[in-house]
Coordinates of C-alpha atoms and ligand atoms in Angstrom, one line a residue:
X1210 CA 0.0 0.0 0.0
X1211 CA 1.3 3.7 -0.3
X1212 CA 2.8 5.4 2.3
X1213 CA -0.1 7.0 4.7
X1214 CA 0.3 10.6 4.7
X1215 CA -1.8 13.8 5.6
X1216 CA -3.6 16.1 3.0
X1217 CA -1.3 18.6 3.8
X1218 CA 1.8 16.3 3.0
X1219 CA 0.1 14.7 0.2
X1220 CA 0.5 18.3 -1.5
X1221 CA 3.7 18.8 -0.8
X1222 CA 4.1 15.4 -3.1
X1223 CA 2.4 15.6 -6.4
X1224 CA 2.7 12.2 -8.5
X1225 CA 3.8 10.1 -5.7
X1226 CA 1.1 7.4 -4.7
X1227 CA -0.1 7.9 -1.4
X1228 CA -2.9 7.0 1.2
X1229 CA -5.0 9.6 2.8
X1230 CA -7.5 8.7 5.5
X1231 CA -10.3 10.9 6.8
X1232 CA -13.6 12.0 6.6
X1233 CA -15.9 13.3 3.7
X1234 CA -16.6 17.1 3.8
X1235 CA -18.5 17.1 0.6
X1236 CA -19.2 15.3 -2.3
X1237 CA -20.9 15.5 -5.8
X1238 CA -21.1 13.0 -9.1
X1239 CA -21.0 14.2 -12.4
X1240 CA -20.6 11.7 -15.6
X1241 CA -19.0 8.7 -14.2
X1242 CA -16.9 10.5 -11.7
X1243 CA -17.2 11.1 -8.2
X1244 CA -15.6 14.4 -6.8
X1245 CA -15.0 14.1 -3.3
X1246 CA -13.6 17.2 -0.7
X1247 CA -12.1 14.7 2.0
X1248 CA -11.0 16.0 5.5
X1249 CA -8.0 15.4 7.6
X1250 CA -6.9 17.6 10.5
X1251 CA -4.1 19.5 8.3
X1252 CA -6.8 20.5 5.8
X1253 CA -9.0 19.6 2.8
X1254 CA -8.0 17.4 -0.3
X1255 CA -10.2 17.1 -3.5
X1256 CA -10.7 14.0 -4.4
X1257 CA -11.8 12.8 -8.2
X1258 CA -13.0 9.2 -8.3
X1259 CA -13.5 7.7 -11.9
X1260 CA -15.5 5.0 -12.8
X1261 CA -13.4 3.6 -15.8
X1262 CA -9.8 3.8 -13.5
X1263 CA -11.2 2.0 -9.9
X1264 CA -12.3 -1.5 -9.5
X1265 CA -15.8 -2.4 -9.3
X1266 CA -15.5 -2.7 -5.3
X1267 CA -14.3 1.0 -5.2
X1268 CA -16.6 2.5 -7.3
X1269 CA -19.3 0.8 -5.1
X1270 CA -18.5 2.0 -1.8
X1271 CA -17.7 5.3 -2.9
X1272 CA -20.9 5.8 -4.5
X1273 CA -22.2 4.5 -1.2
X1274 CA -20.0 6.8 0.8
X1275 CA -21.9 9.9 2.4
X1276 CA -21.3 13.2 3.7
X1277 CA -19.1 12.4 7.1
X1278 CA -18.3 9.1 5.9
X1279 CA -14.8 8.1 7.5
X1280 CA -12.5 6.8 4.3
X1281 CA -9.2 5.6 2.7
X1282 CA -8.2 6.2 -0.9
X1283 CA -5.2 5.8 -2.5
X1284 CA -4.0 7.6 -5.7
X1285 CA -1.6 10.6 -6.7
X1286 CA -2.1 14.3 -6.2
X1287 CA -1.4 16.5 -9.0
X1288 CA -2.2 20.9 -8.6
X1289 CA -5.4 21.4 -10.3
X1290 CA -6.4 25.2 -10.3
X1291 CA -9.9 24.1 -10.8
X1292 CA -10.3 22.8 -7.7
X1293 CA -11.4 24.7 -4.6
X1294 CA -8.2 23.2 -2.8
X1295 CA -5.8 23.8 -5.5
X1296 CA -4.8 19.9 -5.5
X1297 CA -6.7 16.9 -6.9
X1298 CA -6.1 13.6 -5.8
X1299 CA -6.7 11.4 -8.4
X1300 CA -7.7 7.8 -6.8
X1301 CA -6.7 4.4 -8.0
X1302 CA -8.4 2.8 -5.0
X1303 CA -11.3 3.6 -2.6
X1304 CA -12.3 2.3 0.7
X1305 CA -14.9 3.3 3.9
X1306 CA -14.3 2.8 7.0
X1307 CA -18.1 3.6 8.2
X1308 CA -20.6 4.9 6.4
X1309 CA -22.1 8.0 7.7
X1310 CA -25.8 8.5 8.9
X1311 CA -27.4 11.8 7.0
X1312 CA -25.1 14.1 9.4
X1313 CA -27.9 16.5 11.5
X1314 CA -25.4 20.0 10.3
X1315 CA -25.6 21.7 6.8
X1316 CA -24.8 24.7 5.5
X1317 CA -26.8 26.9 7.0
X1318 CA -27.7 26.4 10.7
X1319 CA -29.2 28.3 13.9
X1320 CA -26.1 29.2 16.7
X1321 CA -28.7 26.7 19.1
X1322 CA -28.0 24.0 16.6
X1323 CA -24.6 24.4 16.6
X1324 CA -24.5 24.3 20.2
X1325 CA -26.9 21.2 20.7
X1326 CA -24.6 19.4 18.1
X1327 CA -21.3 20.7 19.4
X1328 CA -20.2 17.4 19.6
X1329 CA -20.4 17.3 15.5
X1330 CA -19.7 20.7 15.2
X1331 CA -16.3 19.8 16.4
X1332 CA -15.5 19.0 12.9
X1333 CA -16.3 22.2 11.3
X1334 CA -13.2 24.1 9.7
X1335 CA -13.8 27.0 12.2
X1336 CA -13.9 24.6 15.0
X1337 CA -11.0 22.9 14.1
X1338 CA -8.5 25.7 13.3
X1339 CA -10.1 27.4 17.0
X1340 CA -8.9 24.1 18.9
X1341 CA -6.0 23.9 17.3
X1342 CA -5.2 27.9 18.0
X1343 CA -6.1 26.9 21.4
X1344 CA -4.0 23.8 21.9
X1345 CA -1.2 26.0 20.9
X1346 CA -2.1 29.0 23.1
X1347 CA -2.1 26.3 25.8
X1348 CA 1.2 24.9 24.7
X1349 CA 3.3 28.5 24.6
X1350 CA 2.1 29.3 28.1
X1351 CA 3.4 26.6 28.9
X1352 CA 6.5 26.5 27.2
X1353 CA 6.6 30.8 28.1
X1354 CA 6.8 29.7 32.3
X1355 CA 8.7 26.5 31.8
X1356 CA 12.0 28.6 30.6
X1357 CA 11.5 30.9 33.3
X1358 CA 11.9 28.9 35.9
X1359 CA 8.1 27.9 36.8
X1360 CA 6.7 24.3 38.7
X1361 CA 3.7 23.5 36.7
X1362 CA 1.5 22.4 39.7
X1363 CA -2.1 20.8 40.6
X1364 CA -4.9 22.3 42.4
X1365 CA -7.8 20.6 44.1
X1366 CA -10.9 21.7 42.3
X1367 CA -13.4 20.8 45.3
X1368 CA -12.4 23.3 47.7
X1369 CA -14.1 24.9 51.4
X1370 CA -12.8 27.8 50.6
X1371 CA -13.3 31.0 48.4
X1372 CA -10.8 33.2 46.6
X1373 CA -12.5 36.1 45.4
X1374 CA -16.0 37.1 46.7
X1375 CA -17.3 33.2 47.3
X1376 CA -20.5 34.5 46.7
X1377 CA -20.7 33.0 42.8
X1378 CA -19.5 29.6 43.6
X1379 CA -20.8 25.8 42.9
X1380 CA -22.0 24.2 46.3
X1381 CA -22.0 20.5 46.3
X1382 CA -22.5 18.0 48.8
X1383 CA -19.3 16.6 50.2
X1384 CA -20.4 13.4 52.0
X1385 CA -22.3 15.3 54.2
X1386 CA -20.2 18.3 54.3
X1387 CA -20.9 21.5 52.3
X1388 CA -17.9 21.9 49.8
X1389 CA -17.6 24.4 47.0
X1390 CA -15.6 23.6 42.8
X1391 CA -12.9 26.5 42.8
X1392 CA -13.5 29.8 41.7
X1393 CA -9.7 30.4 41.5
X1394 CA -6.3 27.8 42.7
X1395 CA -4.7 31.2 44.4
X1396 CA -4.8 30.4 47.6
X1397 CA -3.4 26.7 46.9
X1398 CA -0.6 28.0 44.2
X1399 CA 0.4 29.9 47.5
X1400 CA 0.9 27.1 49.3
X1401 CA 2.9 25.4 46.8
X1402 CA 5.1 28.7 46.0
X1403 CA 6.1 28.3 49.6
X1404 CA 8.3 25.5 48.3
X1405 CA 8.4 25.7 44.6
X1406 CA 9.3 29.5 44.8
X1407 CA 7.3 29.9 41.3
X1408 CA 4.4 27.7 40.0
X1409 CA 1.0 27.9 38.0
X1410 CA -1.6 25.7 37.9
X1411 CA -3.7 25.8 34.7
X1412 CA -6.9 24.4 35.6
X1413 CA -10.7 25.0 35.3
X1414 CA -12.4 27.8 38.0
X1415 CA -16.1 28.0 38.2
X1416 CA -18.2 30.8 38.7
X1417 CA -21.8 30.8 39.0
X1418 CA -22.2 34.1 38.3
X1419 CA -25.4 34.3 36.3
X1420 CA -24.3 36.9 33.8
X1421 CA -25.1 36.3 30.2
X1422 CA -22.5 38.2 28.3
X1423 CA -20.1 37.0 25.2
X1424 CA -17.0 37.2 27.7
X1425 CA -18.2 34.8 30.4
X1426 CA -18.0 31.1 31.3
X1427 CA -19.7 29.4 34.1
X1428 CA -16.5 26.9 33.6
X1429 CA -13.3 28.5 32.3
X1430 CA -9.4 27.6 32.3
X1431 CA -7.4 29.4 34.3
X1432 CA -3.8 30.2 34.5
X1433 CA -2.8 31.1 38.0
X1434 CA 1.0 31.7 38.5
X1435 CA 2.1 32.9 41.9
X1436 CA 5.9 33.8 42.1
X1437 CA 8.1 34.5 45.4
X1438 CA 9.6 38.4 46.0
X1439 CA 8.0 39.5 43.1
X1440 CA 6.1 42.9 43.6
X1441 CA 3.1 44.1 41.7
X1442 CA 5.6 46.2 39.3
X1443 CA 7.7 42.9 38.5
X1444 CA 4.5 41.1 37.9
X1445 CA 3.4 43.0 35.3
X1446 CA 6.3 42.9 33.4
X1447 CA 6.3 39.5 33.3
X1448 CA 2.6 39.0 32.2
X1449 CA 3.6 41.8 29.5
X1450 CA 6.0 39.3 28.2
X1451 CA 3.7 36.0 28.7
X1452 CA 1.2 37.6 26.8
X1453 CA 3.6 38.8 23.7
X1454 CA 5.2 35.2 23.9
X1455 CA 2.1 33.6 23.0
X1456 CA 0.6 36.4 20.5
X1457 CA 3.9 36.7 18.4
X1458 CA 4.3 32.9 18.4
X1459 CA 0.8 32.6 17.8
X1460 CA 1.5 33.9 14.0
X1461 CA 3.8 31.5 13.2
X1462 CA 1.1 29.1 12.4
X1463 CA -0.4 31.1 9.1
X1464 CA -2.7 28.5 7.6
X1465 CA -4.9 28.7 10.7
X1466 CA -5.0 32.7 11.1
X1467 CA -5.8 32.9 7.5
X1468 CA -8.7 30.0 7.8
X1469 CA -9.8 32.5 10.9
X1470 CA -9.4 35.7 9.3
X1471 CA -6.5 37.0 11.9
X1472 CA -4.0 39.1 10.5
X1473 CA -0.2 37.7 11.5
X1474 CA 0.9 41.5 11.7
X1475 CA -1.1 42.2 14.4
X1476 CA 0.1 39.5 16.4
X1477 CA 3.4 40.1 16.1
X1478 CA 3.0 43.8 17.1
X1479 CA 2.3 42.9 20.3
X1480 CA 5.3 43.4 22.5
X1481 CA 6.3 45.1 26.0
X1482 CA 6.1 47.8 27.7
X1483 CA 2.0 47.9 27.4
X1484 CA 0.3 51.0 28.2
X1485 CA -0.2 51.2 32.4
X1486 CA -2.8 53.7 33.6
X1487 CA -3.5 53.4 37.4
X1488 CA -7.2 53.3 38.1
X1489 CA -7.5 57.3 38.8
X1490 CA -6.7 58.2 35.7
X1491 CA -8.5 55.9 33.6
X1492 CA -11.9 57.2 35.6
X1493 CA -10.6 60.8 34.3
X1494 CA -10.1 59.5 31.3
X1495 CA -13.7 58.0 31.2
X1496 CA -15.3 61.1 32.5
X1497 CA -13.8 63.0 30.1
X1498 CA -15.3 60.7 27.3
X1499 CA -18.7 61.4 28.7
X1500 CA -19.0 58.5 31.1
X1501 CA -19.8 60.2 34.8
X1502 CA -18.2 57.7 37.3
X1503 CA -17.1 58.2 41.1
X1504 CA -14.4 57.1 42.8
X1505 CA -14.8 53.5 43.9
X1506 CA -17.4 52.5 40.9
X1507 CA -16.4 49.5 39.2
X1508 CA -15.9 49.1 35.1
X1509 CA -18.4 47.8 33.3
X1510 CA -18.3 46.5 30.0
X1511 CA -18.8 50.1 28.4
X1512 CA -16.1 51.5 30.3
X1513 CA -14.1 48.7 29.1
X1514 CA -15.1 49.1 25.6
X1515 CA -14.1 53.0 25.5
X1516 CA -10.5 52.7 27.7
X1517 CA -9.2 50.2 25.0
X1518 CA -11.5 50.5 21.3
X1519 CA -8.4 52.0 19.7
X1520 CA -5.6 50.3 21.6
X1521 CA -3.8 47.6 19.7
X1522 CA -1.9 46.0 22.8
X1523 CA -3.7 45.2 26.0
X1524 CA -3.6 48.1 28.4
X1525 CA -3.0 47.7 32.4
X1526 CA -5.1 49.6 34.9
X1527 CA -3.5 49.6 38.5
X1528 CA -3.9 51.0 41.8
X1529 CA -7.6 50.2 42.1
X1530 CA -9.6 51.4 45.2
X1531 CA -9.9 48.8 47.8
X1532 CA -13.1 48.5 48.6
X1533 CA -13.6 46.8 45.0
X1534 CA -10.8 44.5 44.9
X1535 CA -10.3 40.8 47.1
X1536 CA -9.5 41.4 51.0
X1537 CA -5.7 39.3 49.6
X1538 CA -4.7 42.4 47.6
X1539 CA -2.1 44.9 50.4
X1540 CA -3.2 48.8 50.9
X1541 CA -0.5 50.8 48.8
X1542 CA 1.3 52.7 51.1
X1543 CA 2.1 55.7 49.0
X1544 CA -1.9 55.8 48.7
X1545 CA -3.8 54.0 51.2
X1546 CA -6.5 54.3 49.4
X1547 CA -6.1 51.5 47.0
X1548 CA -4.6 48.3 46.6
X1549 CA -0.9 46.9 44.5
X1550 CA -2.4 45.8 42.1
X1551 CA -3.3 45.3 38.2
X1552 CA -6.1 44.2 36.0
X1553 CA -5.3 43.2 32.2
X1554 CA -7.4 44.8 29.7
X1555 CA -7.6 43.1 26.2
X1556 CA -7.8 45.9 23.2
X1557 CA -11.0 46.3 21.5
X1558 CA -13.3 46.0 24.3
X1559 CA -12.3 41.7 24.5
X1560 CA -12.5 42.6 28.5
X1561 CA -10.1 41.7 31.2
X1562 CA -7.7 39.3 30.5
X1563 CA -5.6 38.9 33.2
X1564 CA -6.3 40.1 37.0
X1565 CA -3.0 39.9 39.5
X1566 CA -1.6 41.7 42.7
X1567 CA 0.7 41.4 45.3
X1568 CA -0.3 39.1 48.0
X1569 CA -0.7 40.5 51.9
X1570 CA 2.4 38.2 53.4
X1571 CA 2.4 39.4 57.2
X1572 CA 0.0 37.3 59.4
X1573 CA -0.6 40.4 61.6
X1574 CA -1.4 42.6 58.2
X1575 CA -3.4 40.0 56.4
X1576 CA -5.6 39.1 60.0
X1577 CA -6.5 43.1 60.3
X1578 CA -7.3 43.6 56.7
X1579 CA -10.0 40.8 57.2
X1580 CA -11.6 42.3 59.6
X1581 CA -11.5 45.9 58.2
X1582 CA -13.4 43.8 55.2
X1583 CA -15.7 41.9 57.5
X1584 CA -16.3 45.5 58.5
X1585 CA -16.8 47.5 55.6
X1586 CA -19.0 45.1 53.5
X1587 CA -20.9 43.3 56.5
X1588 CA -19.4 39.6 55.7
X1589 CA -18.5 37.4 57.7
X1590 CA -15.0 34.9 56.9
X1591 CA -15.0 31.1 58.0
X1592 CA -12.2 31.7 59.2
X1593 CA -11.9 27.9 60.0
X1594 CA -11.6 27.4 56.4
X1595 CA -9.1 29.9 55.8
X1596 CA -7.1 28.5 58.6
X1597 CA -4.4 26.4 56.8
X1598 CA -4.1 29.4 54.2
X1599 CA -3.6 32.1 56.9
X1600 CA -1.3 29.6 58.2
X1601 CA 1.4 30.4 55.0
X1602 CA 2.0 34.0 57.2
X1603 CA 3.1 32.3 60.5
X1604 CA 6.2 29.9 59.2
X1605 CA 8.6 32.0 56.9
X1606 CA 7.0 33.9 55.0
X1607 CA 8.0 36.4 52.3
X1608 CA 6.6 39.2 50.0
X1609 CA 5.2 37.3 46.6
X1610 CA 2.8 38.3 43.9
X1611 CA 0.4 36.1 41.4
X1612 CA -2.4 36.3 38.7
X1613 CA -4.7 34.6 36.8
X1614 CA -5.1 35.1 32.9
X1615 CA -8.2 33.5 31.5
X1616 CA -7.6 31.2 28.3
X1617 CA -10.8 31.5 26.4
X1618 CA -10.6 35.2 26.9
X1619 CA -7.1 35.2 25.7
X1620 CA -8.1 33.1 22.4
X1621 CA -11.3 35.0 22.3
X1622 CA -9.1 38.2 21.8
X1623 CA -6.7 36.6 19.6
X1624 CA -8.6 35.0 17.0
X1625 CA -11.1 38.3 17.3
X1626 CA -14.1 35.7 18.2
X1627 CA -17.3 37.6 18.9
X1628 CA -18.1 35.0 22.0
X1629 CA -16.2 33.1 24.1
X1630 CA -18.2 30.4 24.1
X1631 CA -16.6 29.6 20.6
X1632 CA -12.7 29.2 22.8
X1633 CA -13.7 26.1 24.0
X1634 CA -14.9 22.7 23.0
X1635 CA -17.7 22.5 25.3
X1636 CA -19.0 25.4 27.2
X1637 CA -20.7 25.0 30.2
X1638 CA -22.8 28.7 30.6
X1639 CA -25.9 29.1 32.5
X1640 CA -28.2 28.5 30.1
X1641 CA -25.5 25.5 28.7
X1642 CA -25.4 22.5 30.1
X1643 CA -25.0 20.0 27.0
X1644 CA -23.4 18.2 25.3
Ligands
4AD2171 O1 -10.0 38.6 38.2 P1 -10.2 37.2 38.7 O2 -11.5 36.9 39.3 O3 -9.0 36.9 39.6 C1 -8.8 35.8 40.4 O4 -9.5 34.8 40.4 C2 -7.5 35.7 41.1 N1 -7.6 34.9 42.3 C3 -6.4 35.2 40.1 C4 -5.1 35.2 40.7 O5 -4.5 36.2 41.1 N2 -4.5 34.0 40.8 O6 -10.1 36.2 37.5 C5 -8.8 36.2 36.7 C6 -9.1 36.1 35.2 C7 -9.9 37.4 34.7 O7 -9.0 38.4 34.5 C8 -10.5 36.8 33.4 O8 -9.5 36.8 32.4 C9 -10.8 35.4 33.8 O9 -10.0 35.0 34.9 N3 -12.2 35.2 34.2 C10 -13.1 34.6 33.4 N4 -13.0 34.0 32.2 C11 -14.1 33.4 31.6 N5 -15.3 33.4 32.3 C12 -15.5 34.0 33.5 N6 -16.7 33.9 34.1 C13 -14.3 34.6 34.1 N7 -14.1 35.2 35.3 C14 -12.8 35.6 35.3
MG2172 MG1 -10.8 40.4 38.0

């Protein structure tokens, strides 16, 4: 038999006789030959099938073969500038593997379709050059913390404790005992910095936050690295250069920004120092547009929008007040009214991309900034569950910072996708449960 070799290879070898297996994308007959468009994971491959040069056998189960059909066919490729690939195989032999049931997706389809058949939808071009961006985006922030001396480590995703507000988290029944799935691994990358000296964990975080926007996920992957004697300042240098590491190497791959529509140029323009505005005078900034917001009012999605429509690189925004920002984050002491730290803003209103800060390190700081929060929003800590946490201040402690970038609004900037749910294979939303 020929040598077994991808669509994309195959081209690279006009008249040598090779396999290709995969699956039919589409297919037509005209006068005693079947033209087929047959699918692989590097691409598409027409396909011409002629009655007069195939045995019996073939013809037969390629004029059985359906839409989705998986196949084998051997032949050689030759360039053909009629067809819509640029390539024609032309097949001496023809095989299926299993013929395909009418497949439920054609050409045009409602977005609820698409979601109900996500599990087929898989398969669609888009889908396929999205996962694969995304496998890669997973794969340079990876490879970006690895050569800089990072632990990759591994949370617990059932968890009694709360990060952020603990307000928008998953209860479940823990044998008997109320338990929560993790809104964020902080408080255990902590932990593990404490002997690792830098880690991440990349890992889902759940929020049950009931907000149906195009930017959020009731189940998301998070990247959560937390670094020893780093301060807010070194933090964000290094995020600046995480996030250029996986933009500019992002472009390298131009058959799947082209099948997406990205422009490599863009990508590549992404490089440190990005823009840093502390909180104060991005709300001047706002006011100025129009926008009438007070000290201590959070962004919304509008403010968003406006502070980065005609930025091409992401844009920081530090120093925010602390009443709106975690009871982790230290009073900065040149201005006691806010906190060290730093949200990520994606250009073009894409939304926060990364949010990070110093951590409070000093047991006697971090116990009395928990009660001033207690105080100042009327909540009350378990602080039975915090216990092992608040613990990390007591034996040897140091000064360290940490953030967490979310992935699918990473690749949902990126590849400019208008909704996030389209970053990942199976979204889990509030009004998403299936497949
Ligand atoms: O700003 P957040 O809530 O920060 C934390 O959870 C910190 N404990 C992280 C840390 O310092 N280790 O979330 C961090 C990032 C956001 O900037 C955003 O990119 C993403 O997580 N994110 C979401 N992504 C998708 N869907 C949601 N519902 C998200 N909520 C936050
Ligand atoms: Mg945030």
């Amino acid at each position: 038999m020929a040598p077994v070799v991808s669509v994309a290879k195959a081209a690279k070898k006009p008249a040598s006789p090779v396999t290709l297996s995969g699956w039919i994308h589409r297919k037509r007959e005209s006068g005693g030959i079947i033209f087929i468009v047959l699918r692989d994971v590097t691409g598409l491959m027409q396909v011409a099938i002629k009655k007069d040069s195939v045995s019996e056998a073939s013809w037969k189960m390629a004029s059985e073969a359906t839409v989705e059909s998986s196949v084998e066919v051997q032949g050689r490729v030759s360039e053909d500038k009629r067809s819509p690939t640029g390539f024609e195989l032309h097949a001496s032999s023809f095989k299926h593997i299993n013929v395909s049931e009418p497949f439920p997706i054609t050409e045009y389809q409602s977005v609820e379709l698409l979601l109900d058949k996500r599990h087929l939808w898989l398969r669609s071009q888009r889908m396929i050059n999205i996962m694969r961006a995304r496998s890669h985006i997973f794969r340079y922030a990876r490879e970006f913390l690895d050569r800089n001396g990072f632990y990759e480590v591994t949370p617990p995703a059932i968890t009694k404790v709360g990060g952020e507000t603990g307000a928008d988290m998953f209860e479940l029944d823990f044998f008997g005992s109320r338990a929560y799935l993790t809104e964020s691994s902080q408080l255990y990358a902590e932990a593990m910095a404490f002997s690792l000296e830098r880690v991440y964990s990349l890992a889902p975080s759940y929020r049950a936050e009931n907000s149906r926007t195009t930017k959020h996920l009731s189940e998301y992957w998070h990247l959560e690295p937390e670094m020893l004697y780093f301060d807010n300042k070194k933090s964000m240098a290094l995020q600046e250069k995480l996030v250029s590491h996986i933009a500019n190497h992002l472009a390298r791959h131009e058959d799947i920004l082209a099948a997406l529509s990205v422009n490599k140029d863009d990508l590549l323009k992404i490089k440190p120092p990005f823009k840093r505005l502390s909180y104060e005078d991005a709300l001047s900034l706002l006011n100025q547009k129009g926008f009438s917001l007070k000290w201590g009012d959070d962004f919304g999605v509008e403010h968003e929008r406006a502070l980065t429509e005609s930025e091409d690189k992401p844009v920081f925004i530090h120093s925010w007040p602390s009443e709106i920002k975690p009871f982790y984050m230290p009073i900065n002491p040149k201005d006691e009214r806010t906190v060290l730290c730093a949200d990520l803003q994606a250009p073009k209103g894409h939304g926060e991309i990364i949010g990070g800060s110093e951590r409070i390190w000093k047991y006697e700081d971090l116990i009395a900034r928990m009660a001033d929060v207690e105080k100042a929003k009327g909540v009350k800590f378990n602080m039975k569950n915090y216990e092992w946490w608040i613990d990390l201040r007591k034996y040897g402690s140091v000064p360290h910072s940490g953030f967490g970038m979310g992935m699918e609004r990473i690749i949902k900037w990126l590849l400019g996708l208008d909704h996030i749910r389209d970053a990942i294979p199976f979204p889990r939303m509030s009004n998403r449960l299936e497949p």
